[in-house]
PDB file of C-alpha atoms in Angstrom:
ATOM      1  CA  UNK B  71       2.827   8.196  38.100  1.00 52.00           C
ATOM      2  CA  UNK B  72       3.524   4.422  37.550  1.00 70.00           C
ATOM      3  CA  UNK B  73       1.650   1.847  35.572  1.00 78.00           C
ATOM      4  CA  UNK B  74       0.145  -0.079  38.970  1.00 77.00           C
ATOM      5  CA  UNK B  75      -0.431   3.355  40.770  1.00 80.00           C
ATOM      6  CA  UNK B  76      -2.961   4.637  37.636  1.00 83.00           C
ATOM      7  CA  UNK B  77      -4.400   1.027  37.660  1.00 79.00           C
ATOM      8  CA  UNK B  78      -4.950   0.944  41.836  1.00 80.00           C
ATOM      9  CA  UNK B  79      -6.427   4.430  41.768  1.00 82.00           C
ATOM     10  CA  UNK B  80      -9.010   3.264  39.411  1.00 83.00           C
ATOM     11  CA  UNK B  81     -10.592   0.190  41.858  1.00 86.00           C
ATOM     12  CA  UNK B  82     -13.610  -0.230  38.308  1.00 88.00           C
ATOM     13  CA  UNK B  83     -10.538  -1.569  36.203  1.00 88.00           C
ATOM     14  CA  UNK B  84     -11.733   0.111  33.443  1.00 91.00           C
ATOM     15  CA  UNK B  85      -8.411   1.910  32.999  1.00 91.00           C
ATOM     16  CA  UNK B  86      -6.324  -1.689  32.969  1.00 91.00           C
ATOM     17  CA  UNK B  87      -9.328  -3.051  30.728  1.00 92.00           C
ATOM     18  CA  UNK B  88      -8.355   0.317  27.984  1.00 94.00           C
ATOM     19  CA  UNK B  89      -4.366   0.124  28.343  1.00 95.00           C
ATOM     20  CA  UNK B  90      -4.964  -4.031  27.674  1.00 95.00           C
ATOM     21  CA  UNK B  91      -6.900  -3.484  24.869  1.00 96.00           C
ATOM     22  CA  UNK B  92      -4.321  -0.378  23.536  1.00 97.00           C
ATOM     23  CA  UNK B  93      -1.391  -3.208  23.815  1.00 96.00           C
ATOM     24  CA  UNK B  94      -3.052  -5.156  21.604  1.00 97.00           C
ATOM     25  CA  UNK B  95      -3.515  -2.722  18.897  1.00 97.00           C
ATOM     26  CA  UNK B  96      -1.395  -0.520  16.213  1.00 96.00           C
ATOM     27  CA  UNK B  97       1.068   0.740  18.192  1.00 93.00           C
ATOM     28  CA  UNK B  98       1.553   3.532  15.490  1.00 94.00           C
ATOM     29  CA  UNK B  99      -1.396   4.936  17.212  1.00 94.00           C
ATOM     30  CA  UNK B 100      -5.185   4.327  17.857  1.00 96.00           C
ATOM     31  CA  UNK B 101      -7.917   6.305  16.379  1.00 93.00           C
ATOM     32  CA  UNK B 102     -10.521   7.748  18.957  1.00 88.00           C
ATOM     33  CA  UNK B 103     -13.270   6.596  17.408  1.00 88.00           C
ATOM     34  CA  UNK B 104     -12.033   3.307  17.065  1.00 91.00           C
ATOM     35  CA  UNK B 105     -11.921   3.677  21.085  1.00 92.00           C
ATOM     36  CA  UNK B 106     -15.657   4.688  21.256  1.00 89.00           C
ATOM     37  CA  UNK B 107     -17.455   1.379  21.332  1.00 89.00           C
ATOM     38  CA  UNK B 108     -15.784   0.782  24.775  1.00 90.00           C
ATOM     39  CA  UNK B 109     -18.451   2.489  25.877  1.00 90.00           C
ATOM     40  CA  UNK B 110     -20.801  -0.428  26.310  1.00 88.00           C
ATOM     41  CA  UNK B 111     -18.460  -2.320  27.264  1.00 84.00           C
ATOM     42  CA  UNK B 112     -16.835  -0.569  30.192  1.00 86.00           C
ATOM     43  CA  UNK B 113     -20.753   0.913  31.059  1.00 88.00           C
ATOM     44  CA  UNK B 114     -19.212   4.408  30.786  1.00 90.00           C
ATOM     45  CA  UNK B 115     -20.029   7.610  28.341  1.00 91.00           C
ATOM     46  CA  UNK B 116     -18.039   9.102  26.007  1.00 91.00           C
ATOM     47  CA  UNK B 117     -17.242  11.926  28.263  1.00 92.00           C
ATOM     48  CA  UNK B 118     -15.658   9.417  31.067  1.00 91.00           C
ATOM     49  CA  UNK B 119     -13.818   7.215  28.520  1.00 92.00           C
ATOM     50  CA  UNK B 120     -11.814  10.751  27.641  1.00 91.00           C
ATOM     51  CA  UNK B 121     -11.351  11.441  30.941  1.00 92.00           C
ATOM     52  CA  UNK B 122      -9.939   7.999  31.701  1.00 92.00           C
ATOM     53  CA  UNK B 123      -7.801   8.511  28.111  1.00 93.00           C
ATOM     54  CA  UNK B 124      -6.975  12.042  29.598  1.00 92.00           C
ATOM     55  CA  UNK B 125      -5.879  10.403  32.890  1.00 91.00           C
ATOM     56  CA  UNK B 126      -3.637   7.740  31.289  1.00 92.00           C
ATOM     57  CA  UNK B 127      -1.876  10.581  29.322  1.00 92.00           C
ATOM     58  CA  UNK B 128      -1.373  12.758  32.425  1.00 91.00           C
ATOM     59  CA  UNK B 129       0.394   9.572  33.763  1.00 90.00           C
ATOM     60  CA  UNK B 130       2.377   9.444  30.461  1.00 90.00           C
ATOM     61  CA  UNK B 131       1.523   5.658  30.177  1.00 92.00           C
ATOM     62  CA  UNK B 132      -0.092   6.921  26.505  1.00 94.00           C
ATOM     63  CA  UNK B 133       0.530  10.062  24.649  1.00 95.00           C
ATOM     64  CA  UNK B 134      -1.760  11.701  21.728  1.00 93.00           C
ATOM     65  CA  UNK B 135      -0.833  12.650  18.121  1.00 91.00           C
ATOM     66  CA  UNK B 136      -0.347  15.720  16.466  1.00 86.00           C
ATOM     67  CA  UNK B 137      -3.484  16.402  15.598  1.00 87.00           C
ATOM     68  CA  UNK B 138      -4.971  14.652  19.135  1.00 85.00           C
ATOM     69  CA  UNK B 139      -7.148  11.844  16.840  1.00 89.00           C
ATOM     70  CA  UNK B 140      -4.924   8.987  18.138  1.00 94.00           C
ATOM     71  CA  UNK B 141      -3.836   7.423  21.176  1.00 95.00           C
ATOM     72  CA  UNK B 142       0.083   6.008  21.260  1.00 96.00           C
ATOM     73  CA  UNK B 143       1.136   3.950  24.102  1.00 94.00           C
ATOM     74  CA  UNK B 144       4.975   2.735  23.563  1.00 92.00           C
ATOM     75  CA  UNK B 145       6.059  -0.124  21.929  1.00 93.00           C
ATOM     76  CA  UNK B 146       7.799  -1.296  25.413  1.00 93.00           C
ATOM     77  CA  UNK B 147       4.730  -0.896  27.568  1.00 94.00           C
ATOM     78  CA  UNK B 148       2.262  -2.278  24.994  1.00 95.00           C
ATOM     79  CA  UNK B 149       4.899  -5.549  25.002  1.00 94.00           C
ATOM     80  CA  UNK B 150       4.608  -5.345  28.668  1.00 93.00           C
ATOM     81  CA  UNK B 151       1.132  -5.329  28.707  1.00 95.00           C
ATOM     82  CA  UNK B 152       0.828  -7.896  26.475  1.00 94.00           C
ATOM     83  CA  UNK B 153       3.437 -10.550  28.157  1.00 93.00           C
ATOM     84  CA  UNK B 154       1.382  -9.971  31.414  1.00 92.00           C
ATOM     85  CA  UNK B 155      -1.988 -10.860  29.520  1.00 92.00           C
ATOM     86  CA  UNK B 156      -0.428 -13.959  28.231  1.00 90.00           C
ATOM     87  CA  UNK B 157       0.817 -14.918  31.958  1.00 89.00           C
ATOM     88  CA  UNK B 158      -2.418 -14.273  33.024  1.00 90.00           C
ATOM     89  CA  UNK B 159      -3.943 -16.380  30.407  1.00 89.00           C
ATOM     90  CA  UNK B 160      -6.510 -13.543  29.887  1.00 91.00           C
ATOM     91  CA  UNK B 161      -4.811 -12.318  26.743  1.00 92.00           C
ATOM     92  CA  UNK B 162      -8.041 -14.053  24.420  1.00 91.00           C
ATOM     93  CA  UNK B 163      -9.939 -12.039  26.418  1.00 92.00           C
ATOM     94  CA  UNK B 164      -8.130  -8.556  25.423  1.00 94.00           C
ATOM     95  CA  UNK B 165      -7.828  -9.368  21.956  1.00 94.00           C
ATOM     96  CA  UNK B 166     -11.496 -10.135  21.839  1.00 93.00           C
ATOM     97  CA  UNK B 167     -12.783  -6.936  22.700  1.00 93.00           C
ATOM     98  CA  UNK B 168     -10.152  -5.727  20.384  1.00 95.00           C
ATOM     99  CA  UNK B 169     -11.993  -7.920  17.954  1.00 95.00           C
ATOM    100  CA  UNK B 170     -15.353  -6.457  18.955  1.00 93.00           C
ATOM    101  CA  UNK B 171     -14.099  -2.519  18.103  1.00 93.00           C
ATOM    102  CA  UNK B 172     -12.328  -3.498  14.717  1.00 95.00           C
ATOM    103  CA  UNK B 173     -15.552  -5.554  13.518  1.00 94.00           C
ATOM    104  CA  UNK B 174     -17.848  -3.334  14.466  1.00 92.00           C
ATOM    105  CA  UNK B 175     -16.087  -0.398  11.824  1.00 93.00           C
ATOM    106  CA  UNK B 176     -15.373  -2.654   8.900  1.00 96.00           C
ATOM    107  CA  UNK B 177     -15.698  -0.915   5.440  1.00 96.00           C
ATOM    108  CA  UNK B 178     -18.855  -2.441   3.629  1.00 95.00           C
ATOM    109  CA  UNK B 179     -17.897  -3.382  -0.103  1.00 94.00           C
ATOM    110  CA  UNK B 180     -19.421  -0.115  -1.805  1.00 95.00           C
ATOM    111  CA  UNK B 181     -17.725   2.234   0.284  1.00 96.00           C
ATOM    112  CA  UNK B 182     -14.078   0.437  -0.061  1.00 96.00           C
ATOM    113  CA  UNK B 183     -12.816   3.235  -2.540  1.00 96.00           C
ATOM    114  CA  UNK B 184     -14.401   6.225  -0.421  1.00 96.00           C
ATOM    115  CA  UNK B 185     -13.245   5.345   2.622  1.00 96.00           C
ATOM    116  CA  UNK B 186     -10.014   3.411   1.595  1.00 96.00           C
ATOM    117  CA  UNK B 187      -7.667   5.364   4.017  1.00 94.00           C
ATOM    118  CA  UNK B 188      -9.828   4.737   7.345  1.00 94.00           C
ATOM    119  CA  UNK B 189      -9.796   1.354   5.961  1.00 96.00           C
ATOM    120  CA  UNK B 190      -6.296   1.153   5.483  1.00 95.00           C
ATOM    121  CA  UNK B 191      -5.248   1.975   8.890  1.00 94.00           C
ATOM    122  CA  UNK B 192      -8.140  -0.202  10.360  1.00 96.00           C
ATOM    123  CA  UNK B 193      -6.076  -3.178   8.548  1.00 97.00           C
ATOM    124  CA  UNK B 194      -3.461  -1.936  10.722  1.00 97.00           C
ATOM    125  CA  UNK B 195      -5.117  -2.506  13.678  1.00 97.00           C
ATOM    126  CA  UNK B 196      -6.307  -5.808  12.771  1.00 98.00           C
ATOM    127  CA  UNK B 197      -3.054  -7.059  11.680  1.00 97.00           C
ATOM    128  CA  UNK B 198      -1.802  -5.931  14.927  1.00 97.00           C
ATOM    129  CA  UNK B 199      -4.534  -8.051  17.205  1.00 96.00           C
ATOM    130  CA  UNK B 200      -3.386 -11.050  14.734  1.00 96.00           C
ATOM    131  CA  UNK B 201       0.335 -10.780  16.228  1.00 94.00           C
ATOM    132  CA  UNK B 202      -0.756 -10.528  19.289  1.00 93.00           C
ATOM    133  CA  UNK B 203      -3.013 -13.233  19.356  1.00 92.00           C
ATOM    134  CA  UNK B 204      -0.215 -15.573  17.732  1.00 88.00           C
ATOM    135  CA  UNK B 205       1.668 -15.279  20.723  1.00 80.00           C
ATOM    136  CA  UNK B 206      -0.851 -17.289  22.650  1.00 71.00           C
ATOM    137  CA  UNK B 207      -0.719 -19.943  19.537  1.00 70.00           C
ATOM    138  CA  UNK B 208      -4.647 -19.556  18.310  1.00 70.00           C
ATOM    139  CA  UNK B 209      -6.603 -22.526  17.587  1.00 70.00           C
ATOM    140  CA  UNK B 210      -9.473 -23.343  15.387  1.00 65.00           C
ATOM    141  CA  UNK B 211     -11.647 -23.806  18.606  1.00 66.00           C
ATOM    142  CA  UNK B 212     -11.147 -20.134  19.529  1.00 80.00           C
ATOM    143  CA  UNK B 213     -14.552 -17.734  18.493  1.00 88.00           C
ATOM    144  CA  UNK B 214     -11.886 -14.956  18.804  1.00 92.00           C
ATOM    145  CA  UNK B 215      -9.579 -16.377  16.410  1.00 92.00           C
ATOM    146  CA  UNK B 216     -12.430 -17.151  13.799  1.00 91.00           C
ATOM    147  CA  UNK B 217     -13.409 -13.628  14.085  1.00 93.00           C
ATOM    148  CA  UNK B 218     -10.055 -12.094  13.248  1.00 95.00           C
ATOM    149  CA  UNK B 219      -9.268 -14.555  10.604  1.00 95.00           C
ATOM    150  CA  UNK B 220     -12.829 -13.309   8.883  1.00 95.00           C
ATOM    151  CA  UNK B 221     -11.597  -9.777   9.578  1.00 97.00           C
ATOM    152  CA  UNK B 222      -8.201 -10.589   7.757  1.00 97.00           C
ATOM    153  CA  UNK B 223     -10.434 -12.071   4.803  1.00 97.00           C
ATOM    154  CA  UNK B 224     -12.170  -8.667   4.586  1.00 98.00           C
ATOM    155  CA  UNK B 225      -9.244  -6.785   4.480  1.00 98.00           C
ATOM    156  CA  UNK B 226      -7.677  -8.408   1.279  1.00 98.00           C
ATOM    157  CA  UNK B 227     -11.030  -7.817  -0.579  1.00 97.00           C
ATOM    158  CA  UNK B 228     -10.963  -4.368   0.929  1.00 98.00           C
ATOM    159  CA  UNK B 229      -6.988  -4.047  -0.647  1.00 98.00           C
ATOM    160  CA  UNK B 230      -8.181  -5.042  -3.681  1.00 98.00           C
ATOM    161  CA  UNK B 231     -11.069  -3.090  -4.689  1.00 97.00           C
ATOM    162  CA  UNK B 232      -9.333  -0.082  -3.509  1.00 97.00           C
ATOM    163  CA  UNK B 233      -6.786  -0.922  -6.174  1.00 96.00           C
ATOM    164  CA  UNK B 234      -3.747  -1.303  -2.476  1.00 97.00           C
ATOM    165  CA  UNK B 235      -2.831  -4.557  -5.275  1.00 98.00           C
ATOM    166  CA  UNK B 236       0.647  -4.971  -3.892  1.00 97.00           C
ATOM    167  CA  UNK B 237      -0.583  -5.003  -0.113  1.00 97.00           C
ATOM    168  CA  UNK B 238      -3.453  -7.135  -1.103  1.00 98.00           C
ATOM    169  CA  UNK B 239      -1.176  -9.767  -2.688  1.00 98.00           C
ATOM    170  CA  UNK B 240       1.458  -9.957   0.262  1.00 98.00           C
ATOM    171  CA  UNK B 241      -1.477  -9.923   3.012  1.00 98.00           C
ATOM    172  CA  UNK B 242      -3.603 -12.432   1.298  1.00 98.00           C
ATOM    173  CA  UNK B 243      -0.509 -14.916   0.748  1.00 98.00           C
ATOM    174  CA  UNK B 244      -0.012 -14.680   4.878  1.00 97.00           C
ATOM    175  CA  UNK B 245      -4.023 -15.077   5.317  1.00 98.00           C
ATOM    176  CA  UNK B 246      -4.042 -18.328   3.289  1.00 98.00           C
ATOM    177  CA  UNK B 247      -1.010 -19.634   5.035  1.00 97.00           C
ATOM    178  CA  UNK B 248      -2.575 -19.051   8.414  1.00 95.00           C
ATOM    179  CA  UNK B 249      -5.960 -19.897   7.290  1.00 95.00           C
ATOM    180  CA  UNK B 250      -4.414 -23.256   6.445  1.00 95.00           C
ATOM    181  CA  UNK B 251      -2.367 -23.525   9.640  1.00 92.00           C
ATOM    182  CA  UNK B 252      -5.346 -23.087  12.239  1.00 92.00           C
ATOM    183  CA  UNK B 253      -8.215 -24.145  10.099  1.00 92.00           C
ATOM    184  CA  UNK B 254      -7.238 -26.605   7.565  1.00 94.00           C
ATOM    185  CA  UNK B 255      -6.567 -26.499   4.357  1.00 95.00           C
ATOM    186  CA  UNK B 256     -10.622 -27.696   3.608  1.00 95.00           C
ATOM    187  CA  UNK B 257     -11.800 -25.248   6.147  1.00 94.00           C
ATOM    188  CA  UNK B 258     -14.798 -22.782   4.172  1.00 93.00           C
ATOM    189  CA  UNK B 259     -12.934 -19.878   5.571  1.00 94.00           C
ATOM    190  CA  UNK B 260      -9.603 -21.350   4.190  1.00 96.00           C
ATOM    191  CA  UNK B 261     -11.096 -21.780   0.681  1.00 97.00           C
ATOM    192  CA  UNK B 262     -12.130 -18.425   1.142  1.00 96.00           C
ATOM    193  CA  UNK B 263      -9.111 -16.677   1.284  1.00 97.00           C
ATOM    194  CA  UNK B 264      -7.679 -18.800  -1.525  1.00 97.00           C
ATOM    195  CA  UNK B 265     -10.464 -17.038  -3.544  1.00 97.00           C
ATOM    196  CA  UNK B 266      -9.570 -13.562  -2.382  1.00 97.00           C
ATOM    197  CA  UNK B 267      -5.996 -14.088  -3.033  1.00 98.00           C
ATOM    198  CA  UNK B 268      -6.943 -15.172  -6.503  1.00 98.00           C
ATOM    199  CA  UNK B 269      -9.167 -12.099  -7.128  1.00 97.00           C
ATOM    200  CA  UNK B 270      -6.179 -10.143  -5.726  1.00 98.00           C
ATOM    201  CA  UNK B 271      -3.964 -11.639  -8.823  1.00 98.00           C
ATOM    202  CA  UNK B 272      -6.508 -11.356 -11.074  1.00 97.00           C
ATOM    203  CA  UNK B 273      -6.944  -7.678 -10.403  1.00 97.00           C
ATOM    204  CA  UNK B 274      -3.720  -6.743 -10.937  1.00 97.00           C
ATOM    205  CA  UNK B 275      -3.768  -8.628 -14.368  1.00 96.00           C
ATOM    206  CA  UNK B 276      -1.771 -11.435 -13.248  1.00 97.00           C
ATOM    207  CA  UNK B 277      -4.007 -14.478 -14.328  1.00 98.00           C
ATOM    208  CA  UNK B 278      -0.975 -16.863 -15.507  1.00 97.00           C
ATOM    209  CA  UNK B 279      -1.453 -17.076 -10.975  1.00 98.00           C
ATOM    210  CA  UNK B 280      -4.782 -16.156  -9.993  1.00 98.00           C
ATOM    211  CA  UNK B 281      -6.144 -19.506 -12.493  1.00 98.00           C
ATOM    212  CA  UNK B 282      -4.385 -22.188 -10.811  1.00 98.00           C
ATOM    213  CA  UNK B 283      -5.983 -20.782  -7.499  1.00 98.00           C
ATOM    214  CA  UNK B 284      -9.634 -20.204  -9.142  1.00 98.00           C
ATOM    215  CA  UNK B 285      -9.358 -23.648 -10.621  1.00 98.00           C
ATOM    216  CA  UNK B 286      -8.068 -25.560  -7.161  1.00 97.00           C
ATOM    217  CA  UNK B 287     -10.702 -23.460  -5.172  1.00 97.00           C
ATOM    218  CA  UNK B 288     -13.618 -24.230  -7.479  1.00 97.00           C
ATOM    219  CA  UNK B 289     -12.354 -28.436  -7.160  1.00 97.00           C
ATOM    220  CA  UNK B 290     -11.688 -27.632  -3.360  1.00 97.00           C
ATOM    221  CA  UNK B 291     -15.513 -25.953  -2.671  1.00 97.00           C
ATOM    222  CA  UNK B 292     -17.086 -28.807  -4.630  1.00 95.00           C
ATOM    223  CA  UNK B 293     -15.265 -31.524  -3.088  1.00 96.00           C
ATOM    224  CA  UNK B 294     -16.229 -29.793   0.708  1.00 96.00           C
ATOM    225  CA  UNK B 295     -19.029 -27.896  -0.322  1.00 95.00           C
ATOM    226  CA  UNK B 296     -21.016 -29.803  -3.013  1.00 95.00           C
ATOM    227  CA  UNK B 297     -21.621 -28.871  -6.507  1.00 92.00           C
ATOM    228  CA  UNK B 298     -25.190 -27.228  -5.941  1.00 92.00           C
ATOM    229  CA  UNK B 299     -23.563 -24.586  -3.140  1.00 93.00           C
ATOM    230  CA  UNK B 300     -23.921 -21.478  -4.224  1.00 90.00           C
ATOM    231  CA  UNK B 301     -19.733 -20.729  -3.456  1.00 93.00           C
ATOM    232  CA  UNK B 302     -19.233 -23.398  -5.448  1.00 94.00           C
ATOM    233  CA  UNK B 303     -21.152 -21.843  -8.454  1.00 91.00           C
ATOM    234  CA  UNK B 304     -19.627 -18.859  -7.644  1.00 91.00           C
ATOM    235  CA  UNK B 305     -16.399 -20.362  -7.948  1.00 95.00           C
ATOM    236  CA  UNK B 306     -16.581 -21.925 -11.224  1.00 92.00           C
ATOM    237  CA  UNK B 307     -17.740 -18.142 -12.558  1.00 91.00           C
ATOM    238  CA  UNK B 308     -14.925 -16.877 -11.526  1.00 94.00           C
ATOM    239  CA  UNK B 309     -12.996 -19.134 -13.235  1.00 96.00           C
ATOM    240  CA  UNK B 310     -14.997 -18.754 -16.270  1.00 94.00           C
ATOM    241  CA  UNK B 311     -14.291 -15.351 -15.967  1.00 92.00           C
ATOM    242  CA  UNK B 312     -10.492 -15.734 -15.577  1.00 95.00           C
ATOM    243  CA  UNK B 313     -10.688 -18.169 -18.527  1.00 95.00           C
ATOM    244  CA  UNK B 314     -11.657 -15.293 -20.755  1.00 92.00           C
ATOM    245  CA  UNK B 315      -9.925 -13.231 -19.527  1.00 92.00           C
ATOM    246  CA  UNK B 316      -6.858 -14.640 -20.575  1.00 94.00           C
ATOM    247  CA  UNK B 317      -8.446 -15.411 -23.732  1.00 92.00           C
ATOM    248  CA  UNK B 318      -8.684 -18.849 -23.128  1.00 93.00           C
ATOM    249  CA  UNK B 319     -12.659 -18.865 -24.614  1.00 92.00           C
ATOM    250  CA  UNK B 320     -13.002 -22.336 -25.582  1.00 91.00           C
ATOM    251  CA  UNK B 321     -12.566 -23.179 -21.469  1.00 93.00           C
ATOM    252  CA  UNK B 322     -14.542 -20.100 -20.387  1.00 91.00           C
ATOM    253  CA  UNK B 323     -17.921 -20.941 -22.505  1.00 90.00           C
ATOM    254  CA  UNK B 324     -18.904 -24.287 -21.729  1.00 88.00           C
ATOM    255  CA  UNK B 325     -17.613 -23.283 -17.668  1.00 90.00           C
ATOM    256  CA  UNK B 326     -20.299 -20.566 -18.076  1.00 87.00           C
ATOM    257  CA  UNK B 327     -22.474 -22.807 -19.577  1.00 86.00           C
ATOM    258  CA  UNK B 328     -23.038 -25.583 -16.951  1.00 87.00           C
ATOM    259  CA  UNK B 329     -22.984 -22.801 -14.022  1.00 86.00           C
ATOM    260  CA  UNK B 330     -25.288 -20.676 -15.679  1.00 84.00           C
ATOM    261  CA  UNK B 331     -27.606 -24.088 -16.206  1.00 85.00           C
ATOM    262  CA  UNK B 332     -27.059 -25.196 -12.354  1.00 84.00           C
ATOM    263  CA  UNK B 333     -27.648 -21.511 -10.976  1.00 80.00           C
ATOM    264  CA  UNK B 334     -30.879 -21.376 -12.710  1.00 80.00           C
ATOM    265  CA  UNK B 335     -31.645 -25.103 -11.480  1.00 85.00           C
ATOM    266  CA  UNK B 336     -31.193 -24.424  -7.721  1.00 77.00           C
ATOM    267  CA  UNK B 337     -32.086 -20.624  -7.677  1.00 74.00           C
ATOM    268  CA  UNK B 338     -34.799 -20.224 -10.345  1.00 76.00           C
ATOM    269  CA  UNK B 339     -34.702 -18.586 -13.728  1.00 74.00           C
ATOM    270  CA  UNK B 340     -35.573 -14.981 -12.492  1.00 65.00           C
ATOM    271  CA  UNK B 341     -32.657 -14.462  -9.253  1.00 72.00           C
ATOM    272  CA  UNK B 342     -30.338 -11.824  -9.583  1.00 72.00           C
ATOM    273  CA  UNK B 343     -27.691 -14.193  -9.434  1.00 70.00           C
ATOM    274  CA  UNK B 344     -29.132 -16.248 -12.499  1.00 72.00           C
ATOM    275  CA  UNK B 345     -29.661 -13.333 -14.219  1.00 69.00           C
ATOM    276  CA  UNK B 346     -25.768 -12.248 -13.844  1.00 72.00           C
ATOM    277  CA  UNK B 347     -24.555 -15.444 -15.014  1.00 72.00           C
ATOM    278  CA  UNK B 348     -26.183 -15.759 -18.126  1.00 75.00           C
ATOM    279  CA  UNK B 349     -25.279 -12.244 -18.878  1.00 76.00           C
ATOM    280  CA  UNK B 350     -21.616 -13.294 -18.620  1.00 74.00           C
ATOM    281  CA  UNK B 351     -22.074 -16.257 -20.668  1.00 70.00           C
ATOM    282  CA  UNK B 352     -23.770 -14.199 -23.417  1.00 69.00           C
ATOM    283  CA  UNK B 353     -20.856 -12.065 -22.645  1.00 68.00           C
ATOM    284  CA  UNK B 354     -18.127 -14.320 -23.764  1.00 71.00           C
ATOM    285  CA  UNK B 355     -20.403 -15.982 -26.472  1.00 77.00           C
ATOM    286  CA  UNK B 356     -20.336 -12.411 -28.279  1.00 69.00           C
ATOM    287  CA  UNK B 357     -16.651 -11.856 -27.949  1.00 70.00           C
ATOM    288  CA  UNK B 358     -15.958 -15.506 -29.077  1.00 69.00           C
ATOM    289  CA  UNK B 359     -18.500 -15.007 -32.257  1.00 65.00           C
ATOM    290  CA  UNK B 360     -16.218 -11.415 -32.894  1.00 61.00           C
ATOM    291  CA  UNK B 361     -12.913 -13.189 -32.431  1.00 56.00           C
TER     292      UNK B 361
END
């Protein structure tokens, strides 16, 4: 059965709605339950959206892995698929309710190490939405393109606390770059993943390059930001931090210091985050008086 046939016989659209949003994805294969929130979108239950799955593979427009957990549609179709979205001009429109299934599975901070191999192919399907979306050139104005550039931003910090270092590195270089291309190079979200990229070198002990980025970042957020916003103070700790680190105590102290003084100012003497920083500045005052 052909492509336009499967589509015809299926007058809801729901089936060229699921191959659009396949296209867009990994196409080393789609987990179900990534699939699943189509649901409410397409106003079907589980049950039908296998059917209509179980339809398409009939047709041979997808097949299923090994172990039937993930959809494949090939790479020709998916490009086909794509091109037509982009002639269409609906292809924003796919990639945002790819948007809408990746976001709503995102790996919260304290479950990065459990769960780093679901996460690790969900980065897979992000990445994937991000090349197709650059087809269509993505602009700053795009809701869409915010979205996936938040979901990139995630996906570093995910890399990185589940220890992926290399991967973390090399995909938080490209975020920056295309955070700085769309956004701007003062953009929040751009400073953002200049931060992540630094906590990315500084986790794999390289802090002769995660400090220059800590130190323009800090500069950068208080320039944009202001020195009261609480990025900004987060910032300068972790530079502080990186500064001792590296040994370099004499910077770290009096960095600690004046944010410890200016988190208490604006948050009060008692917040968690108050609390933290002076703990780090009594931190580095020990290992300075042991030195």
């Amino acid at each position: 059965m052909s492509l336009d046939r499967l589509e015809t016989e299926d007058p809801t659209g729901r089936t060229n709605q699921v191959l659009r949003v396949l296209a867009v994805l990994s196409p080393d294969g789609v987990p179900r339950d990534l699939l699943h929130p189509l649901t409410g979108i397409l106003g079907v239950d589980t049950d039908e959206l296998d059917e209509l799955l179980q339809r398409c593979a009939a047709a041979s427009v997808i097949t299923w892995s090994v172990t039937g957990q993930a959809v494949l549609m090939h790479r020709l179709l998916g490009r086909v698929l794509r091109e037509r979205d982009h002639l269409d001009n609906t292809l924003i429109q796919t990639t945002g309710l790819a948007v809408n299934l990746t976001g709503q599975q995102l790996i919260p901070a304290e479950m990065a190490w459990q769960q780093r191999a679901v996460a690790a192919d969900l980065i897979d399907q992000v990445e994937a939405v991000w090349t197709a979306l650059s087809t269509g050139s993505p602009t700053a104005e795009d809701d869409v393109t915010a979205m996936l550039l938040d979901q990139r931003s995630w996906a570093v910090r995910q890399l990185t606390t589940a220890a992926d270092l290399t991967r973390a590195i090399d995909l938080g270089h490209t975020v920056l770059t295309d955070s700085e291309r769309v956004l701007g190079a003062d953009h929040p979200n751009t400073l953002t993943s200049r931060n992540n990229l630094a906590y990315a070198y500084r986790s794999a002990g390289r802090l002769t390059d995660a400090i220059p980025l800590y130190e323009q970042t800090a500069a950068d957020r208080q320039r944009v930001l202001g020195a009261d916003h609480p990025n900004t103070l987060t910032s300068r700790n972790n530079l502080a931090y990186a500064y001792e680190s590296a040994g370099r105590l004499t910077d770290a102290i009096p960095l600690y210091e004046q944010t410890a003084a200016d988190r208490q100012r604006v948050l009060g003497v008692d917040h968690p985050h108050t609390v933290i920083f002076r703990s780090n500045l009594a931190a580095a005052r020990g290992e300075a008086s042991d030195a």
